[in-house]
Tab-separated table of N, CA and C in Angstrom:
chain	number	residue	atom	x	y	z
A	22	MET	N	-4.761	-7.384	6.272
A	22	MET	CA	-5.777	-6.553	7.100
A	22	MET	C	-5.496	-6.959	9.186
A	23	PRO	N	-4.735	-6.078	9.574
A	23	PRO	CA	-4.999	-6.472	10.946
A	23	PRO	C	-6.385	-6.652	11.729
A	24	SER	N	-6.090	-7.931	12.170
A	24	SER	CA	-7.494	-8.166	12.923
A	24	SER	C	-7.442	-7.607	14.508
A	25	GLY	N	-8.455	-6.988	14.910
A	25	GLY	CA	-9.033	-6.768	16.575
A	25	GLY	C	-7.860	-5.276	16.960
A	26	ARG	N	-7.361	-4.601	16.057
A	26	ARG	CA	-6.948	-3.229	16.144
A	26	ARG	C	-7.850	-2.424	15.595
A	27	SER	N	-7.796	-1.010	16.566
A	27	SER	CA	-8.810	-0.138	16.056
A	27	SER	C	-7.561	0.733	14.769
A	28	LEU	N	-8.348	0.657	14.011
A	28	LEU	CA	-7.556	1.829	12.623
A	28	LEU	C	-8.181	3.136	12.469
A	29	PRO	N	-6.957	3.662	12.999
A	29	PRO	CA	-7.115	5.266	13.464
A	29	PRO	C	-7.942	6.152	12.208
A	30	PHE	N	-7.749	5.637	10.781
A	30	PHE	CA	-8.217	6.537	10.183
A	30	PHE	C	-9.500	5.959	9.377
A	31	ILE	N	-10.057	5.170	10.300
A	31	ILE	CA	-11.575	4.648	9.978
A	31	ILE	C	-12.447	4.684	11.150
A	32	ASP	N	-11.711	4.581	12.089
A	32	ASP	CA	-12.354	4.635	13.551
A	32	ASP	C	-13.250	3.386	13.683
A	33	PHE	N	-12.863	2.110	13.102
A	33	PHE	CA	-13.833	0.850	13.590
A	33	PHE	C	-12.866	-0.391	14.081
A	34	GLN	N	-13.643	-1.185	14.257
A	34	GLN	CA	-12.742	-2.407	14.713
A	34	GLN	C	-13.212	-3.430	13.458
A	35	TRP	N	-11.938	-3.892	12.950
A	35	TRP	CA	-11.920	-4.979	11.916
A	35	TRP	C	-12.445	-6.196	12.323
A	36	THR	N	-13.891	-6.452	11.653
A	36	THR	CA	-14.256	-8.027	12.048
A	36	THR	C	-13.901	-9.062	10.809
A	37	GLY	N	-12.981	-8.715	9.811
A	37	GLY	CA	-12.484	-9.584	9.050
A	37	GLY	C	-13.324	-9.699	7.733
A	38	SER	N	-14.079	-9.021	7.508
A	38	SER	CA	-15.284	-9.540	6.540
A	38	SER	C	-15.754	-7.787	5.834
A	39	TRP	N	-15.794	-7.884	4.597
A	39	TRP	CA	-16.500	-6.680	3.850
A	39	TRP	C	-17.975	-7.078	3.557
A	40	VAL	N	-18.721	-6.346	3.093
A	40	VAL	CA	-19.764	-6.544	2.076
A	40	VAL	C	-19.485	-7.794	1.162
A	41	LYS	N	-20.182	-8.878	1.630
A	41	LYS	CA	-20.065	-10.085	0.632
A	41	LYS	C	-20.029	-9.899	-0.501
A	42	ARG	N	-19.266	-10.519	-1.713
A	42	ARG	CA	-19.462	-10.147	-3.047
A	42	ARG	C	-20.982	-10.318	-3.265
A	43	LYS	N	-21.493	-11.476	-3.156
A	43	LYS	CA	-23.281	-11.620	-3.641
A	43	LYS	C	-23.678	-10.600	-3.216
A	44	PHE	N	-23.780	-9.632	-2.240
A	44	PHE	CA	-24.424	-8.234	-1.858
A	44	PHE	C	-24.180	-7.147	-2.528
A	45	ARG	N	-22.811	-7.337	-3.645
A	45	ARG	CA	-22.506	-5.856	-4.055
A	45	ARG	C	-23.156	-5.808	-5.506
A	46	LEU	N	-23.481	-4.554	-5.767
A	46	LEU	CA	-24.106	-4.136	-7.413
A	46	LEU	C	-22.315	-3.983	-7.951
A	47	ARG	N	-21.936	-4.672	-9.026
A	47	ARG	CA	-20.984	-4.349	-9.554
A	47	ARG	C	-20.842	-4.041	-10.906
A	48	ARG	N	-21.753	-4.126	-11.911
A	48	ARG	CA	-21.534	-3.846	-12.900
A	48	ARG	C	-22.339	-2.201	-13.240
A	49	THR	N	-21.667	-1.841	-13.906
A	49	THR	CA	-21.934	-0.373	-14.438
A	49	THR	C	-23.299	-0.141	-15.042
A	50	SER	N	-23.841	-0.893	-15.618
A	50	SER	CA	-25.010	-0.502	-15.969
A	50	SER	C	-26.123	-0.836	-14.878
A	51	ASP	N	-25.642	-1.685	-13.728
A	51	ASP	CA	-26.874	-1.672	-12.551
A	51	ASP	C	-26.514	-0.377	-11.825
A	52	PHE	N	-25.335	-0.067	-11.781
A	52	PHE	CA	-25.249	1.372	-10.855
A	52	PHE	C	-26.183	2.291	-11.774
A	53	LYS	N	-25.994	2.843	-12.970
A	53	LYS	CA	-26.737	3.409	-13.657
A	53	LYS	C	-28.119	3.158	-13.316
A	54	ARG	N	-28.891	1.990	-13.576
A	54	ARG	CA	-30.398	1.702	-13.357
A	54	ARG	C	-30.724	2.067	-11.979
A	55	VAL	N	-29.489	2.148	-11.031
A	55	VAL	CA	-30.381	2.569	-9.614
A	55	VAL	C	-30.187	3.960	-9.669
A	56	ARG	N	-29.203	4.604	-10.057
A	56	ARG	CA	-29.097	5.842	-10.022
A	56	ARG	C	-30.437	6.563	-10.777
A	57	GLN	N	-30.927	6.026	-12.115
A	57	GLN	CA	-31.220	6.987	-13.123
A	57	GLN	C	-32.906	6.601	-12.609
A	58	THR	N	-33.130	5.384	-12.233
A	58	THR	CA	-34.743	5.102	-11.782
A	58	THR	C	-34.970	4.994	-10.524
A	59	GLY	N	-34.148	5.028	-9.495
A	59	GLY	CA	-34.350	5.047	-7.970
A	59	GLY	C	-34.635	5.842	-7.348
A	60	ARG	N	-35.345	5.922	-6.205
A	60	ARG	CA	-35.331	6.926	-5.219
A	60	ARG	C	-34.273	7.392	-4.734
A	61	VAL	N	-34.147	8.774	-4.209
A	61	VAL	CA	-32.893	9.608	-3.729
A	61	VAL	C	-33.161	10.048	-2.415
A	62	PHE	N	-31.931	9.800	-1.616
A	62	PHE	CA	-32.185	10.371	0.010
A	62	PHE	C	-31.011	10.827	0.041
A	63	THR	N	-30.694	12.072	0.648
A	63	THR	CA	-29.684	12.966	0.817
A	63	THR	C	-29.369	13.270	2.123
A	64	HIS	N	-28.022	12.995	2.627
A	64	HIS	CA	-27.523	13.681	3.631
A	64	HIS	C	-26.237	14.447	3.592
A	65	PRO	N	-25.691	15.414	4.550
A	65	PRO	CA	-24.580	15.887	3.926
A	65	PRO	C	-23.458	14.800	4.055
A	66	PHE	N	-23.673	13.613	4.418
A	66	PHE	CA	-22.281	12.974	4.470
A	66	PHE	C	-22.617	11.804	3.366
A	67	LEU	N	-23.746	11.423	2.703
A	67	LEU	CA	-23.749	10.961	1.566
A	67	LEU	C	-24.914	10.945	0.905
A	68	VAL	N	-25.303	10.346	-0.045
A	68	VAL	CA	-26.384	10.156	-0.972
A	68	VAL	C	-27.053	8.672	-0.926
A	69	LEU	N	-28.344	8.432	-0.762
A	69	LEU	CA	-28.704	6.937	-0.925
A	69	LEU	C	-29.571	7.108	-2.044
A	70	THR	N	-29.369	5.817	-3.191
A	70	THR	CA	-30.351	5.779	-3.929
A	70	THR	C	-30.965	4.446	-3.951
A	71	VAL	N	-32.371	3.911	-3.777
A	71	VAL	CA	-32.662	2.755	-3.635
A	71	VAL	C	-33.605	2.329	-4.855
A	72	LEU	N	-34.074	0.804	-4.889
A	72	LEU	CA	-34.673	0.599	-5.918
A	72	LEU	C	-34.833	-0.868	-5.959
A	73	PRO	N	-36.040	-1.256	-5.990
A	73	PRO	CA	-36.626	-2.520	-5.791
A	73	PRO	C	-35.810	-3.778	-7.023
A	74	ASN	N	-35.113	-4.789	-6.652
A	74	ASN	CA	-34.909	-5.466	-7.867
A	74	ASN	C	-35.579	-7.239	-7.616
A	75	GLU	N	-35.381	-7.579	-8.682
A	75	GLU	CA	-36.142	-8.761	-8.938
A	75	GLU	C	-35.236	-10.204	-8.105
A	76	ASN	N	-34.115	-9.956	-7.357
A	76	ASN	CA	-33.471	-10.960	-6.774
A	76	ASN	C	-34.145	-11.036	-5.693
A	77	SER	N	-33.710	-11.921	-5.203
A	77	SER	CA	-34.266	-12.538	-3.442
A	77	SER	C	-33.078	-12.145	-2.511
A	78	SER	N	-32.263	-11.330	-3.016
A	78	SER	CA	-31.302	-10.826	-2.078
A	78	SER	C	-31.037	-9.097	-2.077
A	79	ILE	N	-30.771	-8.471	-1.148
A	79	ILE	CA	-30.251	-7.128	-1.255
A	79	ILE	C	-28.703	-6.955	-1.890
A	80	ARG	N	-28.788	-5.811	-2.634
A	80	ARG	CA	-27.427	-5.596	-3.387
A	80	ARG	C	-26.931	-4.147	-3.154
A	81	ILE	N	-25.680	-3.768	-2.538
A	81	ILE	CA	-25.116	-2.614	-2.134
A	81	ILE	C	-24.202	-2.101	-3.396
A	82	GLY	N	-24.176	-0.848	-3.534
A	82	GLY	CA	-22.912	-0.357	-4.343
A	82	GLY	C	-22.669	0.784	-3.593
A	83	ILE	N	-21.094	0.930	-3.271
A	83	ILE	CA	-20.725	2.103	-3.039
A	83	ILE	C	-19.670	2.976	-3.878
A	84	THR	N	-20.084	4.110	-3.878
A	84	THR	CA	-18.833	5.204	-5.060
A	84	THR	C	-18.547	6.336	-4.610
A	85	ALA	N	-17.773	6.661	-5.007
A	85	ALA	CA	-17.338	8.186	-4.509
A	85	ALA	C	-16.981	8.789	-5.712
A	86	SER	N	-17.035	9.799	-5.961
A	86	SER	CA	-16.508	10.834	-7.330
A	86	SER	C	-15.126	11.423	-7.039
A	87	LYS	N	-14.733	12.076	-7.980
A	87	LYS	CA	-13.691	12.996	-7.777
A	87	LYS	C	-13.654	13.879	-6.741
A	88	ALA	N	-14.943	14.662	-6.532
A	88	ALA	CA	-15.241	15.521	-5.634
A	88	ALA	C	-14.731	15.546	-4.224
A	89	VAL	N	-14.912	14.365	-3.757
A	89	VAL	CA	-14.481	13.674	-2.612
A	89	VAL	C	-12.938	14.160	-2.383
A	90	GLY	N	-12.050	13.661	-3.013
A	90	GLY	CA	-10.404	13.933	-2.864
A	90	GLY	C	-9.800	12.970	-3.997
A	91	SER	N	-8.769	12.936	-3.695
A	91	SER	CA	-7.661	11.866	-4.286
A	91	SER	C	-8.395	10.655	-4.161
A	92	ALA	N	-7.788	9.762	-4.870
A	92	ALA	CA	-8.061	8.409	-5.073
A	92	ALA	C	-7.517	7.484	-3.669
A	93	VAL	N	-6.896	8.139	-2.696
A	93	VAL	CA	-6.242	7.561	-1.645
A	93	VAL	C	-7.525	7.871	-0.698
A	94	GLN	N	-8.249	8.947	-0.549
A	94	GLN	CA	-9.391	9.519	-0.165
A	94	GLN	C	-10.756	9.201	-0.416
A	95	ARG	N	-11.183	8.650	-1.672
A	95	ARG	CA	-12.137	8.342	-2.190
A	95	ARG	C	-12.146	6.469	-1.562
A	96	ASN	N	-11.014	5.911	-1.606
A	96	ASN	CA	-11.107	4.662	-0.859
A	96	ASN	C	-11.252	4.602	0.474
A	97	ARG	N	-10.599	5.599	1.074
A	97	ARG	CA	-11.023	5.584	2.395
A	97	ARG	C	-12.302	5.903	2.594
A	98	ALA	N	-13.054	6.647	1.966
A	98	ALA	CA	-14.780	7.115	2.018
A	98	ALA	C	-15.211	5.663	1.906
A	99	LYS	N	-14.882	4.728	0.860
A	99	LYS	CA	-15.911	4.092	0.111
A	99	LYS	C	-15.676	2.848	1.402
A	100	ARG	N	-14.122	2.606	1.938
A	100	ARG	CA	-13.904	1.723	3.267
A	100	ARG	C	-14.908	2.036	4.358
A	101	ARG	N	-14.864	3.302	4.752
A	101	ARG	CA	-16.014	3.562	5.661
A	101	ARG	C	-17.336	3.338	5.630
A	102	LEU	N	-17.787	3.549	4.252
A	102	LEU	CA	-19.327	3.031	3.915
A	102	LEU	C	-19.412	1.762	4.223
A	103	ARG	N	-18.828	1.157	3.836
A	103	ARG	CA	-18.681	-0.612	3.393
A	103	ARG	C	-18.726	-0.844	4.695
A	104	ALA	N	-18.000	-0.617	5.843
A	104	ALA	CA	-18.035	-0.951	6.916
A	104	ALA	C	-19.201	-0.645	7.924
A	105	VAL	N	-19.828	0.585	7.607
A	105	VAL	CA	-21.025	0.836	7.991
A	105	VAL	C	-21.963	-0.141	7.128
A	106	ALA	N	-22.091	-0.686	6.191
A	106	ALA	CA	-23.229	-1.108	5.265
A	106	ALA	C	-22.884	-2.692	6.142
A	107	ASP	N	-21.514	-3.144	6.226
A	107	ASP	CA	-21.272	-4.518	6.507
A	107	ASP	C	-21.975	-4.745	8.000
A	108	SER	N	-21.832	-3.872	8.889
A	108	SER	CA	-22.489	-3.929	10.053
A	108	SER	C	-24.199	-3.892	10.096
A	109	MET	N	-24.916	-3.471	9.154
A	109	MET	CA	-26.001	-3.419	8.844
A	109	MET	C	-26.681	-4.597	8.077
A	110	LEU	N	-25.906	-5.406	7.229
A	110	LEU	CA	-26.616	-5.950	6.277
A	110	LEU	C	-27.444	-6.839	6.732
A	111	SER	N	-27.268	-7.544	7.871
A	111	SER	CA	-28.125	-8.638	8.199
A	111	SER	C	-29.683	-8.200	8.597
A	112	LYS	N	-29.770	-6.922	9.157
A	112	LYS	CA	-31.102	-6.151	9.544
A	112	LYS	C	-31.748	-5.384	8.385
A	113	LEU	N	-31.276	-5.718	7.085
A	113	LEU	CA	-32.005	-4.892	5.688
A	113	LEU	C	-32.744	-5.947	5.178
A	114	PRO	N	-33.923	-5.335	4.668
A	114	PRO	CA	-34.749	-6.190	3.748
A	114	PRO	C	-33.997	-6.743	2.657
A	115	ALA	N	-34.602	-7.568	1.903
A	115	ALA	CA	-33.858	-8.439	0.892
A	115	ALA	C	-35.057	-7.872	-0.355
A	116	GLU	N	-34.463	-8.126	-1.484
A	116	GLU	CA	-34.965	-7.528	-2.813
A	116	GLU	C	-35.037	-6.065	-3.172
A	117	TRP	N	-33.972	-5.490	-2.504
A	117	TRP	CA	-33.591	-4.063	-3.076
A	117	TRP	C	-32.155	-3.979	-3.250
A	118	ASP	N	-32.029	-2.997	-4.308
A	118	ASP	CA	-30.502	-2.660	-4.778
A	118	ASP	C	-30.482	-1.066	-4.202
A	119	MET	N	-29.277	-0.828	-3.504
A	119	MET	CA	-29.159	0.505	-3.447
A	119	MET	C	-27.644	1.240	-3.452
A	120	VAL	N	-27.563	2.115	-3.706
A	120	VAL	CA	-26.340	2.636	-3.851
A	120	VAL	C	-25.842	3.906	-2.872
A	121	LEU	N	-24.572	3.807	-2.368
A	121	LEU	CA	-24.308	4.476	-1.526
A	121	LEU	C	-23.472	5.464	-2.126
A	122	ILE	N	-23.426	6.741	-1.988
A	122	ILE	CA	-22.151	8.057	-2.982
A	122	ILE	C	-21.942	8.885	-1.728
A	123	ALA	N	-20.631	8.728	-1.452
A	123	ALA	CA	-19.777	9.219	-0.790
A	123	ALA	C	-19.849	10.925	-1.083
A	124	ARG	N	-20.020	11.855	0.224
A	124	ARG	CA	-19.751	13.141	-0.171
A	124	ARG	C	-18.521	13.251	0.563
A	125	LYS	N	-17.685	14.453	0.686
A	125	LYS	CA	-16.504	14.765	1.231
A	125	LYS	C	-16.733	14.983	2.766
A	126	PRO	N	-17.625	15.251	3.289
A	126	PRO	CA	-17.388	15.129	4.727
A	126	PRO	C	-17.501	13.665	5.350
A	127	VAL	N	-17.825	12.641	4.447
A	127	VAL	CA	-17.691	11.432	5.132
A	127	VAL	C	-16.111	11.058	5.609
A	128	LEU	N	-15.408	11.559	5.043
A	128	LEU	CA	-13.858	11.573	5.554
A	128	LEU	C	-13.458	12.192	6.955
A	129	THR	N	-14.201	12.947	7.197
A	129	THR	CA	-13.863	13.549	8.801
A	129	THR	C	-15.042	13.034	9.788
A	130	ALA	N	-16.192	12.420	9.141
A	130	ALA	CA	-17.349	11.996	10.355
A	130	ALA	C	-16.543	10.972	10.900
A	131	ASP	N	-16.916	10.785	12.676
A	131	ASP	CA	-16.930	9.782	12.956
A	131	ASP	C	-17.407	8.449	12.777
A	132	PHE	N	-17.182	7.146	13.223
A	132	PHE	CA	-17.823	5.827	12.706
A	132	PHE	C	-19.630	6.112	13.352
A	133	VAL	N	-19.624	6.560	14.496
A	133	VAL	CA	-21.175	6.625	14.918
A	133	VAL	C	-21.819	7.582	13.837
A	134	GLU	N	-21.304	8.713	13.607
A	134	GLU	CA	-22.274	9.721	13.147
A	134	GLU	C	-22.625	9.160	11.981
A	135	LEU	N	-21.662	8.623	11.167
A	135	LEU	CA	-21.496	8.201	9.756
A	135	LEU	C	-22.736	6.876	9.680
A	136	ARG	N	-22.401	6.425	11.006
A	136	ARG	CA	-23.466	5.033	11.109
A	136	ARG	C	-25.085	5.649	11.163
A	137	GLU	N	-25.122	6.729	12.057
A	137	GLU	CA	-26.521	7.416	12.543
A	137	GLU	C	-26.928	8.095	10.967
A	138	ALA	N	-26.113	8.604	10.012
A	138	ALA	CA	-26.568	9.300	8.831
A	138	ALA	C	-27.335	8.106	7.710
A	139	VAL	N	-26.403	6.747	7.598
A	139	VAL	CA	-26.804	5.950	7.001
A	139	VAL	C	-28.253	5.208	7.333
A	140	ILE	N	-28.296	4.935	8.858
A	140	ILE	CA	-29.590	4.104	9.390
A	140	ILE	C	-30.588	5.424	9.036
A	141	GLY	N	-30.533	6.890	9.183
A	141	GLY	CA	-31.499	7.670	8.988
A	141	GLY	C	-32.010	7.693	7.769
A	142	LEU	N	-31.056	7.536	6.744
A	142	LEU	CA	-31.365	7.683	5.029
A	142	LEU	C	-32.272	6.264	4.848
A	143	MET	N	-31.803	5.351	5.801
A	143	MET	CA	-32.549	3.806	5.216
A	143	MET	C	-33.840	4.044	5.895
A	144	GLU	N	-34.125	4.540	6.901
A	144	GLU	CA	-35.399	5.135	7.618
A	144	GLU	C	-36.578	5.740	6.765
A	145	ARG	N	-35.528	6.633	6.230
A	145	ARG	CA	-36.663	7.810	5.169
A	145	ARG	C	-36.951	7.089	3.907
A	146	ALA	N	-35.962	5.955	3.641
A	146	ALA	CA	-36.216	5.296	2.551
A	146	ALA	C	-37.549	4.087	2.794
A	147	GLY	N	-37.779	3.789	3.921
A	147	GLY	CA	-38.610	2.863	3.965
A	147	GLY	C	-37.939	1.518	4.356
A	148	LEU	N	-36.631	1.348	4.363
A	148	LEU	CA	-36.270	0.163	4.253
A	148	LEU	C	-36.086	-0.290	5.690
A	149	LEU	N	-35.983	0.509	6.510
A	149	LEU	CA	-36.030	0.019	8.334
A	149	LEU	C	-37.164	0.762	8.879
A	150	PRO	N	-37.767	0.435	10.026
A	150	PRO	CA	-38.777	0.850	10.655
A	150	PRO	C	-38.153	2.097	11.763
A	151	ASP	N	-38.403	2.657	12.369
A	151	ASP	CA	-37.571	3.518	13.362
A	151	ASP	C	-36.738	2.662	14.534
A	152	SER	N	-35.810	2.194	13.874
A	152	SER	CA	-34.992	0.987	14.796
A	152	SER	C	-33.273	1.512	15.325
A	153	ARG	N	-33.449	2.638	15.546
A	153	ARG	CA	-32.080	2.988	15.914
A	153	ARG	C	-31.887	2.269	17.204
A	154	LYS	N	-32.515	1.605	17.911
A	154	LYS	CA	-32.367	1.074	19.197
A	154	LYS	C	-31.669	-0.581	18.740
A	155	GLU	N	-32.340	-0.956	17.477
A	155	GLU	CA	-31.828	-2.145	17.062
A	155	GLU	C	-30.417	-2.315	16.793
A	156	PHE	N	-29.739	-0.830	16.089
A	156	PHE	CA	-28.307	-0.962	16.076
A	156	PHE	C	-27.421	-0.304	16.743
A	157	ASP	N	-28.247	-0.073	18.056
A	157	ASP	CA	-27.263	0.607	18.952
A	157	ASP	C	-26.633	-0.494	19.807
A	158	ASP	N	-24.985	-0.407	19.883
A	158	ASP	CA	-24.606	-1.145	20.518
A	158	ASP	C	-24.207	-1.146	21.943
A	159	ARG	N	-24.634	-0.053	22.310
A	159	ARG	CA	-24.566	0.552	23.888
A	159	ARG	C	-25.652	-0.084	24.442
A	160	THR	N	-27.126	-0.620	24.103
A	160	THR	CA	-27.983	-0.853	24.733
A	160	THR	C	-27.866	-2.685	24.790
């Protein structure tokens, strides 16, 4: 992956890392548990489902259904959500599992809109106080 170049299809600066493996939901059973028993928050760009976990760290799973589009489009949507999650990971409280589910409009949203959507959902879920200033790069 090129470093320091803006990737036009994602609209973010590559920092050389994604959500680290230890912070990812990987098992199908974990995804199902969060989806079936967690609290759901929706936005036109994505769906956020959260559930407290027994671990001492946050875990994030990102998915996109075939309704988003072809495999290329689904992977692009997941990369975009992963980039947003990676930029926020240090600010999120531990002991939560969360699943981000991409919707089709995530493909056309710019990175700032997408980040605002994720921050808004996390505030609604009670994972963040009203902290837009904390994530605002312009201040």
